[in-house]
Short mmCIF file of C-alpha atoms in Angstrom, two decimals:
data_model
loop_
_atom_site.label_atom_id
_atom_site.label_comp_id
_atom_site.label_asym_id
_atom_site.label_seq_id
_atom_site.Cartn_x
_atom_site.Cartn_y
_atom_site.Cartn_z
CA MET A 1 -104.76 -71.96 217.47
CA VAL A 2 -106.35 -68.61 216.68
CA PHE A 3 -105.04 -66.93 213.56
CA ASP A 4 -105.05 -63.19 214.27
CA ASP A 5 -103.49 -60.05 212.81
CA ALA A 6 -100.19 -60.70 214.61
CA CYS A 7 -100.02 -64.17 213.00
CA GLY A 8 -100.74 -62.65 209.63
CA ARG A 9 -97.96 -60.09 209.90
CA LYS A 10 -95.58 -62.74 211.20
CA TYR A 11 -96.41 -64.84 208.15
CA LEU A 12 -95.78 -61.90 205.82
CA ALA A 13 -92.43 -61.26 207.53
CA LEU A 14 -91.34 -64.87 207.09
CA LEU A 15 -92.29 -64.83 203.43
CA ARG A 16 -90.46 -61.55 202.86
CA GLN A 17 -87.44 -62.94 204.73
CA GLU A 18 -87.38 -65.89 202.32
CA GLY A 19 -87.72 -63.68 199.25
CA VAL A 20 -91.22 -64.88 198.40
CA GLN A 21 -93.16 -62.39 196.29
CA LEU A 22 -96.60 -62.65 197.87
CA ARG A 23 -99.18 -60.56 196.03
CA THR A 24 -102.53 -61.18 197.72
CA LEU A 25 -103.56 -63.25 200.72
CA VAL A 26 -106.88 -64.11 202.39
CA VAL A 27 -107.09 -66.18 205.58
CA ARG A 28 -110.42 -67.49 206.81
CA GLN A 29 -110.99 -69.22 210.14
CA ALA A 30 -114.19 -70.49 211.70
CA GLY A 31 -116.15 -69.26 208.71
CA ARG A 32 -114.97 -65.64 208.50
CA VAL A 33 -112.11 -63.62 207.08
CA VAL A 34 -109.53 -63.05 209.83
CA PHE A 35 -106.66 -61.62 207.78
CA GLN A 36 -106.34 -60.08 204.32
CA HIS A 37 -103.35 -58.55 202.57
CA SER A 38 -102.32 -57.19 199.19
CA ALA A 39 -99.13 -55.52 197.99
CA ARG A 40 -99.23 -52.71 195.43
CA PRO A 41 -99.62 -52.78 192.50
CA PHE A 42 -101.86 -55.79 193.23
CA SER A 43 -105.21 -55.65 195.00
CA PRO A 44 -107.53 -58.37 196.33
CA GLU A 45 -110.35 -58.05 193.80
CA LEU A 46 -108.12 -58.59 190.75
CA PRO A 47 -108.29 -62.04 189.08
CA HIS A 48 -105.02 -63.86 188.65
CA PRO A 49 -104.03 -67.09 186.89
CA LEU A 50 -104.64 -70.12 189.08
CA TYR A 51 -102.72 -72.50 186.83
CA SER A 52 -103.19 -75.99 188.31
CA VAL A 53 -105.56 -74.84 191.03
CA THR A 54 -107.94 -75.08 188.06
CA LYS A 55 -107.71 -78.86 188.33
CA SER A 56 -109.54 -78.81 191.66
CA PHE A 57 -112.42 -76.86 190.11
CA THR A 58 -112.52 -79.41 187.29
CA SER A 59 -112.76 -82.13 189.93
CA CYS A 60 -115.80 -80.39 191.40
CA ALA A 61 -117.43 -80.13 187.97
CA VAL A 62 -116.99 -83.89 187.56
CA GLY A 63 -118.35 -84.46 191.07
CA LEU A 64 -121.51 -82.50 190.30
CA LEU A 65 -122.17 -84.70 187.27
CA VAL A 66 -121.40 -87.87 189.23
CA GLU A 67 -124.06 -86.75 191.72
CA ASP A 68 -126.43 -86.16 188.79
CA GLY A 69 -125.87 -89.76 187.66
CA LEU A 70 -124.25 -88.69 184.38
CA ILE A 71 -120.71 -89.93 185.06
CA ASP A 72 -119.46 -93.28 186.39
CA ILE A 73 -115.81 -92.71 187.32
CA ASP A 74 -114.94 -96.38 186.79
CA ARG A 75 -116.08 -96.27 183.16
CA PRO A 76 -113.37 -95.84 180.49
CA TRP A 77 -113.04 -92.24 179.34
CA ILE A 78 -112.88 -93.26 175.68
CA SER A 79 -116.38 -94.75 175.90
CA TRP A 80 -117.77 -91.22 175.77
CA PHE A 81 -115.48 -90.31 172.86
CA PRO A 82 -115.65 -93.18 170.34
CA GLU A 83 -114.55 -90.86 167.52
CA TYR A 84 -111.00 -90.95 168.93
CA ARG A 85 -110.62 -94.75 169.07
CA GLU A 86 -108.90 -94.91 165.67
CA PHE A 87 -106.18 -92.53 166.90
CA VAL A 88 -105.28 -94.48 170.06
CA ALA A 89 -101.61 -95.50 169.92
CA ASP A 90 -101.60 -97.84 172.93
CA GLU A 91 -104.53 -100.20 173.48
CA ARG A 92 -104.09 -99.83 177.24
CA PHE A 93 -105.50 -96.32 176.89
CA LEU A 94 -108.86 -97.94 176.07
CA ARG A 95 -109.00 -99.16 179.69
CA ALA A 96 -108.13 -95.78 181.26
CA SER A 97 -111.04 -94.75 183.45
CA VAL A 98 -112.26 -91.40 184.69
CA ARG A 99 -110.89 -92.40 188.09
CA ASN A 100 -107.44 -92.83 186.52
CA LEU A 101 -107.64 -89.30 185.13
CA LEU A 102 -108.80 -87.90 188.48
CA THR A 103 -105.87 -89.52 190.31
CA MET A 104 -103.24 -88.82 187.62
CA THR A 105 -102.70 -92.53 186.97
CA LEU A 106 -103.39 -92.56 183.25
CA GLY A 107 -100.12 -94.42 182.68
CA GLN A 108 -98.25 -91.93 180.48
CA ASP A 109 -94.89 -90.56 181.62
CA GLY A 110 -94.93 -87.20 179.83
CA GLU A 111 -97.23 -84.52 178.51
CA PRO A 112 -97.59 -84.11 174.73
CA TYR A 113 -96.25 -81.02 172.97
CA LEU A 114 -99.05 -78.69 171.81
CA VAL A 115 -98.76 -75.96 169.22
CA GLY A 116 -100.97 -74.10 166.77
CA SER A 117 -104.28 -75.77 165.89
CA ASP A 118 -103.40 -79.11 167.50
CA ASP A 119 -106.30 -81.28 168.64
CA TRP A 120 -105.40 -81.78 172.31
CA VAL A 121 -107.23 -85.11 172.54
CA ARG A 122 -105.40 -86.61 169.58
CA ALA A 123 -102.14 -85.49 171.20
CA VAL A 124 -103.00 -87.51 174.33
CA VAL A 125 -104.46 -90.63 172.78
CA GLY A 126 -101.66 -90.74 170.21
CA LYS A 127 -99.00 -91.12 172.93
CA ASP A 128 -97.81 -94.49 174.25
CA LEU A 129 -98.28 -95.45 177.88
CA ALA A 130 -95.42 -96.37 180.20
CA HIS A 131 -97.65 -98.14 182.74
CA GLU A 132 -100.97 -99.88 182.97
CA PRO A 133 -103.66 -97.31 183.93
CA GLY A 134 -103.93 -97.09 187.70
CA GLU A 135 -100.41 -98.37 188.43
CA ALA A 136 -98.31 -95.23 188.76
CA PHE A 137 -98.84 -91.55 189.58
CA PHE A 138 -97.62 -89.03 187.01
CA TYR A 139 -98.79 -85.43 187.24
CA ASN A 140 -100.30 -84.60 183.85
CA SER A 141 -102.38 -81.51 183.07
CA LEU A 142 -103.85 -83.24 180.02
CA CYS A 143 -105.61 -85.71 182.34
CA SER A 144 -107.48 -82.74 183.74
CA HIS A 145 -108.28 -81.41 180.29
CA LEU A 146 -109.79 -84.74 179.26
CA LEU A 147 -112.02 -84.41 182.34
CA ALA A 148 -113.12 -80.91 181.25
CA LEU A 149 -114.01 -82.29 177.83
CA LEU A 150 -116.00 -85.06 179.52
CA VAL A 151 -117.91 -82.44 181.51
CA ARG A 152 -118.87 -80.77 178.24
CA ARG A 153 -119.77 -84.03 176.52
CA VAL A 154 -122.15 -85.31 179.21
CA SER A 155 -123.66 -81.97 180.32
CA GLY A 156 -123.88 -80.28 176.95
CA ARG A 157 -122.20 -77.18 178.38
CA ASP A 158 -118.66 -75.94 178.66
CA GLU A 159 -117.13 -76.43 182.10
CA SER A 160 -117.06 -72.67 182.69
CA GLU A 161 -120.80 -72.41 182.02
CA LEU A 162 -121.62 -75.33 184.30
CA LEU A 163 -119.54 -73.96 187.16
CA GLN A 164 -120.89 -70.43 186.75
CA GLU A 165 -124.38 -71.74 187.41
CA ARG A 166 -123.60 -74.31 190.08
CA LEU A 167 -120.49 -73.01 191.88
CA PHE A 168 -119.32 -69.49 191.05
CA GLY A 169 -122.82 -68.03 191.17
CA PRO A 170 -123.77 -69.56 194.55
CA LEU A 171 -120.39 -68.57 196.03
CA GLY A 172 -120.87 -64.98 194.86
CA CYS A 173 -117.65 -64.98 192.83
CA GLY A 174 -117.01 -61.72 191.01
CA ARG A 175 -114.91 -61.24 187.89
CA TRP A 176 -113.23 -64.34 186.51
CA TRP A 177 -112.32 -65.77 183.13
CA TRP A 178 -111.12 -69.02 181.60
CA GLU A 179 -108.59 -69.76 178.88
CA LYS A 180 -109.67 -72.06 176.04
CA ASP A 181 -107.98 -74.73 173.98
CA SER A 182 -107.68 -74.36 170.22
CA ARG A 183 -111.27 -75.61 169.80
CA GLY A 184 -112.89 -73.31 172.33
CA ASN A 185 -113.09 -75.65 175.34
CA SER A 186 -112.17 -74.43 178.82
CA VAL A 187 -108.68 -75.71 179.67
CA GLY A 188 -109.33 -78.11 182.52
CA GLY A 189 -105.78 -78.23 183.87
CA PHE A 190 -104.63 -74.63 184.11
CA GLY A 191 -107.00 -72.12 182.49
CA LEU A 192 -108.99 -70.42 185.27
CA HIS A 193 -108.32 -66.85 186.46
CA LEU A 194 -109.98 -65.89 189.76
CA SER A 195 -109.49 -63.43 192.62
CA THR A 196 -107.97 -64.52 195.94
CA PRO A 197 -111.08 -63.73 198.05
CA ASP A 198 -113.15 -65.87 195.68
CA LEU A 199 -110.60 -68.66 195.91
CA ALA A 200 -110.89 -68.46 199.70
CA ARG A 201 -114.68 -68.82 199.39
CA PHE A 202 -114.10 -71.99 197.41
CA GLY A 203 -111.84 -73.27 200.19
CA GLN A 204 -114.46 -72.43 202.82
CA CYS A 205 -117.08 -74.36 200.85
CA LEU A 206 -114.78 -77.39 200.75
CA LEU A 207 -113.99 -77.07 204.45
CA ASP A 208 -117.72 -77.11 205.18
CA GLY A 209 -118.27 -80.26 203.14
CA GLY A 210 -119.68 -78.52 200.08
CA VAL A 211 -121.94 -76.05 201.89
CA TRP A 212 -121.74 -72.26 201.50
CA GLU A 213 -123.73 -70.00 203.83
CA GLY A 214 -126.17 -72.78 204.60
CA GLN A 215 -126.72 -73.83 200.99
CA ARG A 216 -125.58 -77.16 199.59
CA VAL A 217 -123.34 -76.30 196.62
CA LEU A 218 -121.13 -79.37 196.12
CA PRO A 219 -121.94 -83.03 196.87
CA GLU A 220 -120.79 -83.91 200.39
CA ARG A 221 -119.60 -87.37 199.41
CA TRP A 222 -117.59 -86.03 196.48
CA VAL A 223 -115.87 -83.38 198.60
CA ALA A 224 -114.93 -86.03 201.15
CA GLU A 225 -113.49 -88.40 198.55
CA ALA A 226 -111.79 -85.77 196.41
CA THR A 227 -109.96 -84.15 199.32
CA HIS A 228 -108.66 -87.37 200.86
CA LYS A 229 -105.75 -89.50 199.65
CA GLN A 230 -106.66 -91.78 196.77
CA ILE A 231 -103.16 -92.53 195.49
CA GLU A 232 -99.61 -92.48 196.87
CA THR A 233 -97.21 -89.97 195.31
CA ARG A 234 -94.04 -90.61 197.32
CA ALA A 235 -92.33 -92.61 194.58
CA ALA A 236 -92.78 -89.82 192.04
CA TYR A 237 -90.84 -87.14 193.97
CA ALA A 238 -87.47 -86.69 195.64
CA PRO A 239 -87.35 -86.60 199.48
CA GLU A 240 -86.85 -82.82 199.54
CA ALA A 241 -90.19 -82.33 197.75
CA THR A 242 -91.95 -82.59 201.09
CA GLU A 243 -95.28 -81.14 199.91
CA ASP A 244 -95.68 -83.41 196.90
CA ARG A 245 -95.02 -86.77 198.61
CA ASN A 246 -98.12 -86.94 200.82
CA GLY A 247 -100.62 -88.32 198.36
CA TYR A 248 -103.21 -87.12 195.89
CA GLY A 249 -107.01 -87.19 195.87
CA TYR A 250 -109.22 -86.33 192.96
CA GLN A 251 -107.22 -83.35 191.63
CA PHE A 252 -106.30 -82.24 195.16
CA TRP A 253 -102.97 -82.58 196.99
CA MET A 254 -102.54 -83.86 200.54
CA CYS A 255 -100.20 -81.72 202.68
CA ALA A 256 -97.24 -82.31 205.00
CA GLY A 257 -98.87 -80.23 207.75
CA GLY A 258 -102.21 -82.01 207.44
CA GLY A 259 -105.20 -80.99 205.39
CA PHE A 260 -105.28 -80.61 201.63
CA ARG A 261 -104.65 -78.01 198.97
CA ALA A 262 -105.47 -76.90 195.48
CA ALA A 263 -102.13 -75.75 194.08
CA GLY A 264 -100.83 -74.09 190.94
CA LEU A 265 -97.55 -73.04 189.39
CA TRP A 266 -95.57 -70.22 190.96
CA GLY A 267 -97.35 -70.21 194.30
CA GLN A 268 -101.10 -70.14 193.65
CA ILE A 269 -102.70 -71.96 196.53
CA CYS A 270 -105.87 -72.70 198.46
CA TYR A 271 -104.88 -74.59 201.61
CA VAL A 272 -107.54 -76.11 203.86
CA LEU A 273 -106.69 -77.36 207.36
CA PRO A 274 -109.86 -78.81 208.88
CA LYS A 275 -108.49 -79.35 212.40
CA GLU A 276 -107.89 -75.59 212.72
CA GLN A 277 -111.00 -74.61 210.69
CA LEU A 278 -108.54 -72.69 208.51
CA VAL A 279 -108.48 -71.66 204.85
CA VAL A 280 -105.46 -69.86 203.36
CA ALA A 281 -105.70 -68.57 199.80
CA ALA A 282 -102.82 -66.75 198.14
CA SER A 283 -101.55 -65.48 194.83
CA SER A 284 -97.82 -65.10 194.45
CA SER A 285 -94.90 -65.31 192.07
CA THR A 286 -92.54 -67.78 193.73
CA ASN A 287 -91.26 -71.33 193.51
CA GLY A 288 -94.34 -73.27 194.57
CA SER A 289 -96.45 -74.49 197.47
CA LYS A 290 -93.58 -75.44 199.74
CA SER A 291 -92.25 -71.88 199.88
CA LEU A 292 -95.68 -70.72 201.08
CA LEU A 293 -96.56 -73.60 203.39
CA ASP A 294 -93.30 -74.02 205.33
CA PRO A 295 -93.54 -70.46 206.75
CA LEU A 296 -97.24 -70.98 207.44
CA TYR A 297 -96.52 -74.13 209.45
CA GLN A 298 -93.95 -72.14 211.37
CA VAL A 299 -96.64 -69.60 212.32
CA LEU A 300 -99.23 -72.23 213.18
CA TRP A 301 -96.96 -74.45 215.30
CA ARG A 302 -94.21 -72.20 216.59
CA THR A 303 -91.73 -73.83 219.00
CA PRO A 304 -89.08 -72.30 221.31
CA SER A 305 -86.35 -73.59 218.99
CA ASP A 306 -87.79 -71.72 216.02
CA LYS A 307 -84.99 -69.79 214.29
CA GLY A 308 -87.22 -67.79 211.96
CA ALA A 309 -88.44 -64.23 212.19
CA SER A 310 -90.11 -63.28 215.47
CA LEU A 311 -93.43 -61.55 215.74
CA ALA A 312 -91.52 -58.37 216.52
CA ASP A 313 -89.63 -58.65 213.22
CA ALA A 314 -92.86 -58.03 211.31
CA GLY A 315 -92.56 -54.33 212.10
CA ALA A 316 -89.24 -54.14 210.26
CA TYR A 317 -90.92 -54.62 206.88
CA GLY A 318 -93.15 -52.41 204.78
CA PHE A 319 -95.76 -54.71 203.34
CA ASP A 320 -97.92 -52.21 201.46
CA ALA A 321 -96.02 -52.64 198.19
CA LEU A 322 -93.82 -55.23 196.54
CA PRO A 323 -90.10 -54.57 197.12
CA VAL A 324 -88.44 -52.52 194.37
CA LEU A 325 -84.89 -52.68 193.07
CA GLU A 326 -82.44 -50.93 195.37
CA GLY A 327 -79.76 -48.73 193.86
CA SER A 328 -79.12 -45.26 192.46
CA ALA A 329 -81.43 -43.23 190.25
CA THR A 330 -78.58 -42.40 187.87
CA ALA A 331 -74.92 -43.13 187.17
CA PRO A 332 -71.92 -41.13 185.92
CA HIS A 333 -72.18 -42.48 182.37
CA ALA A 334 -75.94 -43.07 182.20
CA GLU A 335 -76.10 -41.05 178.97
CA ARG A 336 -74.42 -43.97 177.16
CA VAL A 337 -77.60 -46.02 177.35
CA LEU A 338 -80.10 -43.20 176.82
CA GLY A 339 -81.54 -42.62 173.36
CA ARG A 340 -82.29 -44.92 170.48
CA HIS A 341 -79.67 -47.50 169.50
CA ALA A 342 -79.52 -50.03 166.67
CA CYS A 343 -78.94 -53.52 168.05
CA ASP A 344 -75.91 -55.44 166.91
CA GLU A 345 -76.75 -58.38 164.65
CA ASN A 346 -78.65 -61.02 166.63
CA ARG A 347 -80.59 -64.20 165.94
CA PHE A 348 -83.70 -63.04 167.81
CA GLY A 349 -84.84 -60.37 165.36
CA PHE A 350 -84.34 -57.34 167.63
CA GLY A 351 -83.73 -54.16 165.65
CA SER A 352 -83.40 -51.34 168.17
CA ILE A 353 -83.37 -50.39 171.84
CA ASP A 354 -84.77 -47.02 172.90
CA LEU A 355 -84.31 -45.86 176.50
CA ARG A 356 -85.23 -42.40 177.74
CA MET A 357 -86.49 -40.51 180.78
CA VAL A 358 -90.19 -39.59 180.72
CA THR A 359 -92.63 -37.81 183.01
CA SER A 360 -95.60 -39.79 184.28
CA ALA A 361 -99.15 -38.46 184.52
CA ASP A 362 -98.47 -37.77 188.21
CA GLY A 363 -95.37 -35.74 187.39
CA ASP A 364 -92.89 -38.38 188.54
CA ARG A 365 -89.80 -39.21 186.51
CA ALA A 366 -89.47 -42.70 185.07
CA LEU A 367 -87.46 -44.66 182.52
CA ARG A 368 -89.19 -45.84 179.35
CA LEU A 369 -87.61 -48.80 177.57
CA CYS A 370 -88.83 -49.73 174.09
CA LEU A 371 -87.54 -52.80 172.24
CA GLU A 372 -88.33 -53.18 168.55
CA ARG A 373 -88.53 -56.75 167.29
CA VAL A 374 -89.74 -57.77 163.81
CA GLY A 375 -91.83 -54.64 163.52
CA LYS A 376 -93.40 -54.79 166.98
CA SER A 377 -92.57 -52.56 169.94
CA HIS A 378 -92.34 -53.95 173.47
CA VAL A 379 -92.45 -51.34 176.20
CA LEU A 380 -91.56 -51.17 179.89
CA VAL A 381 -91.95 -48.02 182.00
CA ALA A 382 -90.01 -48.19 185.27
CA GLY A 383 -89.94 -45.92 188.30
CA HIS A 384 -87.06 -45.49 190.73
CA GLY A 385 -88.31 -46.50 194.17
CA TRP A 386 -91.86 -47.09 192.92
CA TRP A 387 -93.80 -49.25 190.49
CA ALA A 388 -94.64 -47.24 187.37
CA PRO A 389 -97.42 -48.41 185.04
CA THR A 390 -96.93 -48.94 181.33
CA CYS A 391 -99.49 -47.02 179.29
CA ALA A 392 -102.66 -48.89 178.38
CA GLY A 393 -102.57 -50.29 174.87
CA GLU A 394 -98.79 -50.68 174.69
CA ARG A 395 -97.37 -54.17 174.21
CA GLY A 396 -95.60 -55.18 177.41
CA MET A 397 -92.14 -56.70 177.69
CA GLY A 398 -93.69 -59.91 178.96
CA GLU A 399 -95.16 -60.76 175.57
CA LEU A 400 -91.64 -61.70 174.50
CA PHE A 401 -92.08 -64.71 176.82
CA PRO A 402 -95.37 -66.50 176.06
CA PHE A 403 -96.73 -69.47 178.01
CA ALA A 404 -95.69 -72.83 176.54
CA THR A 405 -99.11 -73.67 175.03
CA GLU A 406 -100.23 -70.14 174.16
CA SER A 407 -100.05 -70.73 170.39
CA ALA A 408 -102.41 -73.70 170.82
CA GLN A 409 -104.91 -71.74 172.91
CA ILE A 410 -107.56 -69.05 172.66
CA VAL A 411 -106.52 -66.51 175.28
CA GLU A 412 -109.09 -63.70 175.21
CA ARG A 413 -109.01 -61.70 178.42
CA PRO A 414 -112.30 -59.84 179.04
CA ASP A 415 -112.17 -56.07 178.59
CA ASP A 416 -112.90 -55.44 182.28
CA ILE A 417 -109.99 -57.61 183.46
CA ALA A 418 -106.87 -55.52 184.01
CA HIS A 419 -103.63 -56.62 182.39
CA VAL A 420 -101.18 -53.85 183.17
CA THR A 421 -97.39 -54.00 183.41
CA TYR A 422 -95.56 -52.18 186.20
CA GLY A 423 -91.83 -51.59 186.39
CA CYS A 424 -89.02 -50.34 188.61
CA TYR A 425 -85.36 -49.62 187.92
CA ALA A 426 -82.08 -48.88 189.66
CA TRP A 427 -78.42 -48.47 188.81
CA MET A 428 -76.90 -51.38 190.72
CA SER A 429 -73.37 -50.03 190.11
CA PRO A 430 -71.84 -47.28 187.93
CA SER A 431 -71.85 -49.70 185.00
CA THR A 432 -74.98 -51.82 185.58
CA LEU A 433 -78.61 -50.76 185.07
CA ALA A 434 -81.41 -53.14 186.06
CA LEU A 435 -85.13 -52.97 185.28
CA ARG A 436 -87.83 -55.31 186.56
CA SER A 437 -91.48 -55.77 185.68
CA VAL A 438 -94.55 -57.41 187.18
CA GLU A 439 -97.94 -57.85 185.52
CA LEU A 440 -101.49 -57.84 186.80
CA ASP A 441 -103.18 -61.15 185.93
CA SER A 442 -99.84 -62.85 185.27
CA THR A 443 -97.13 -64.42 187.42
CA ARG A 444 -94.52 -63.44 184.82
CA ARG A 445 -91.61 -61.26 185.98
CA CYS A 446 -89.25 -59.80 183.40
CA ASN A 447 -85.74 -58.62 184.12
CA VAL A 448 -83.55 -56.39 181.97
CA VAL A 449 -79.89 -55.87 182.83
CA MET A 450 -77.71 -53.47 180.83
CA ARG A 451 -73.96 -53.50 181.41
CA LEU A 452 -71.65 -50.80 180.09
CA ASP A 453 -68.71 -52.53 178.43
CA GLY A 454 -65.66 -50.84 176.94
CA ASN A 455 -67.05 -50.62 173.40
CA HIS A 456 -70.60 -51.90 173.77
CA VAL A 457 -73.61 -52.02 176.04
CA LEU A 458 -74.54 -55.63 176.78
CA CYS A 459 -78.21 -56.27 177.40
CA GLU A 460 -79.78 -59.38 178.93
CA LEU A 461 -83.56 -59.89 178.93
CA SER A 462 -84.92 -62.76 180.98
CA VAL A 463 -88.13 -64.02 182.51
CA THR A 464 -88.92 -65.84 185.75
CA ASN A 465 -92.10 -67.57 186.86
CA MET A 466 -93.35 -68.34 183.39
CA LEU A 467 -93.44 -71.79 181.78
CA CYS A 468 -92.12 -71.03 178.29
CA GLY A 469 -91.66 -74.57 176.97
CA THR A 470 -89.49 -74.43 173.84
CA ASN A 471 -89.68 -70.61 173.72
CA PRO A 472 -86.62 -68.63 174.88
CA THR A 473 -86.47 -67.55 178.52
CA THR A 474 -83.45 -65.28 177.96
CA TYR A 475 -82.35 -62.99 175.15
CA TYR A 476 -78.82 -61.60 174.81
CA LEU A 477 -78.37 -58.34 172.88
CA SER A 478 -75.75 -55.64 172.48
CA PHE A 479 -75.42 -52.21 170.93
#
């Protein structure tokens, strides 16, 4: 089938109908871009966190070194890292090969907890195995990180440096950056930030067997092996997890609709469907690959019994911007929440809440919320009916909800990479005020709900689409 503009708008309509927050989308077919979309405040050229899509790039770094004769994937990983032998808790780990890491069959049944200055390798090798290596699939981001460390050990360069020279440069990728572990190594399982058009170029290169614009970039044999099923995954997932039960290659997923994908948390995806010469790359803040792929399959293979949105329905939506909260700009007793208020005693360390109307640089009215916690201010500026930016240099609300491993990482975003918070607000009822935020270069969405009680204002702060680990995902306050 030919994927045209009508298909693209149909796809957007289906996603909007399902409540999927799609941010940017690039569709390539037969070697060219056939559809592109972004929703304000996001734009195509902005990098975004790929999370586990990173694993597929790590696979390609390994493949390049296999082609160079520097890595034998059937050799035990520990043979390159003899300094860690004394810390191995389970002797079966000594037999775990690079192939086991590539196929997520290391044999462990959980990921180690990482915090502060932890040595990530010691955390892995110090954990017992539940299975013999190669016996059972268990999705483990630390497998991918061990591969990134192997890339550095055998090439003498960090994975990011190797891929800049041999992949990103040839593909013409623009701005990107990579999170590091506590020792300065690129995180192989979830650290890469890249724009959606550049992710689509990666998909096109894979579709063409490792060739980009006539130039061999990735080894043909590696691309073929990595993007085909190497291990069954059905036993690891419930029947309703239809996208995760189709098998796994070398850090790539096989898909229910055919083809393969690189996939990351909260709906980061590069889907390649060779039989249609199709590449679909998207950044979003949603539940995962299934919520993006089911509507896509519906567009690609529409049947008369299809109950979803019709092509005509696409005109009923405004796709230029993300949907904002719907409700009133004010309420009869709005003055109760305006001003600065001391928080009631709480176990989270919040001291005050300050909420007031402000005028933006464009002359528009907006709400400015400032939360003071242990001497630090967290700010959210929110427009009514539009996404208002928080001033540069102010600490966003999202920093109350760090990623699970952030304390064990070096997260230094380059100066030219935007990290701006945008917010909207609405009075959902005469007694309920809601604020919502989104962030450039983050999937994190923060929600603030204030409810006017008889004697107090109750305030709930929560986050969605952020893996917080042992950190709180919700705070309850009152004043």
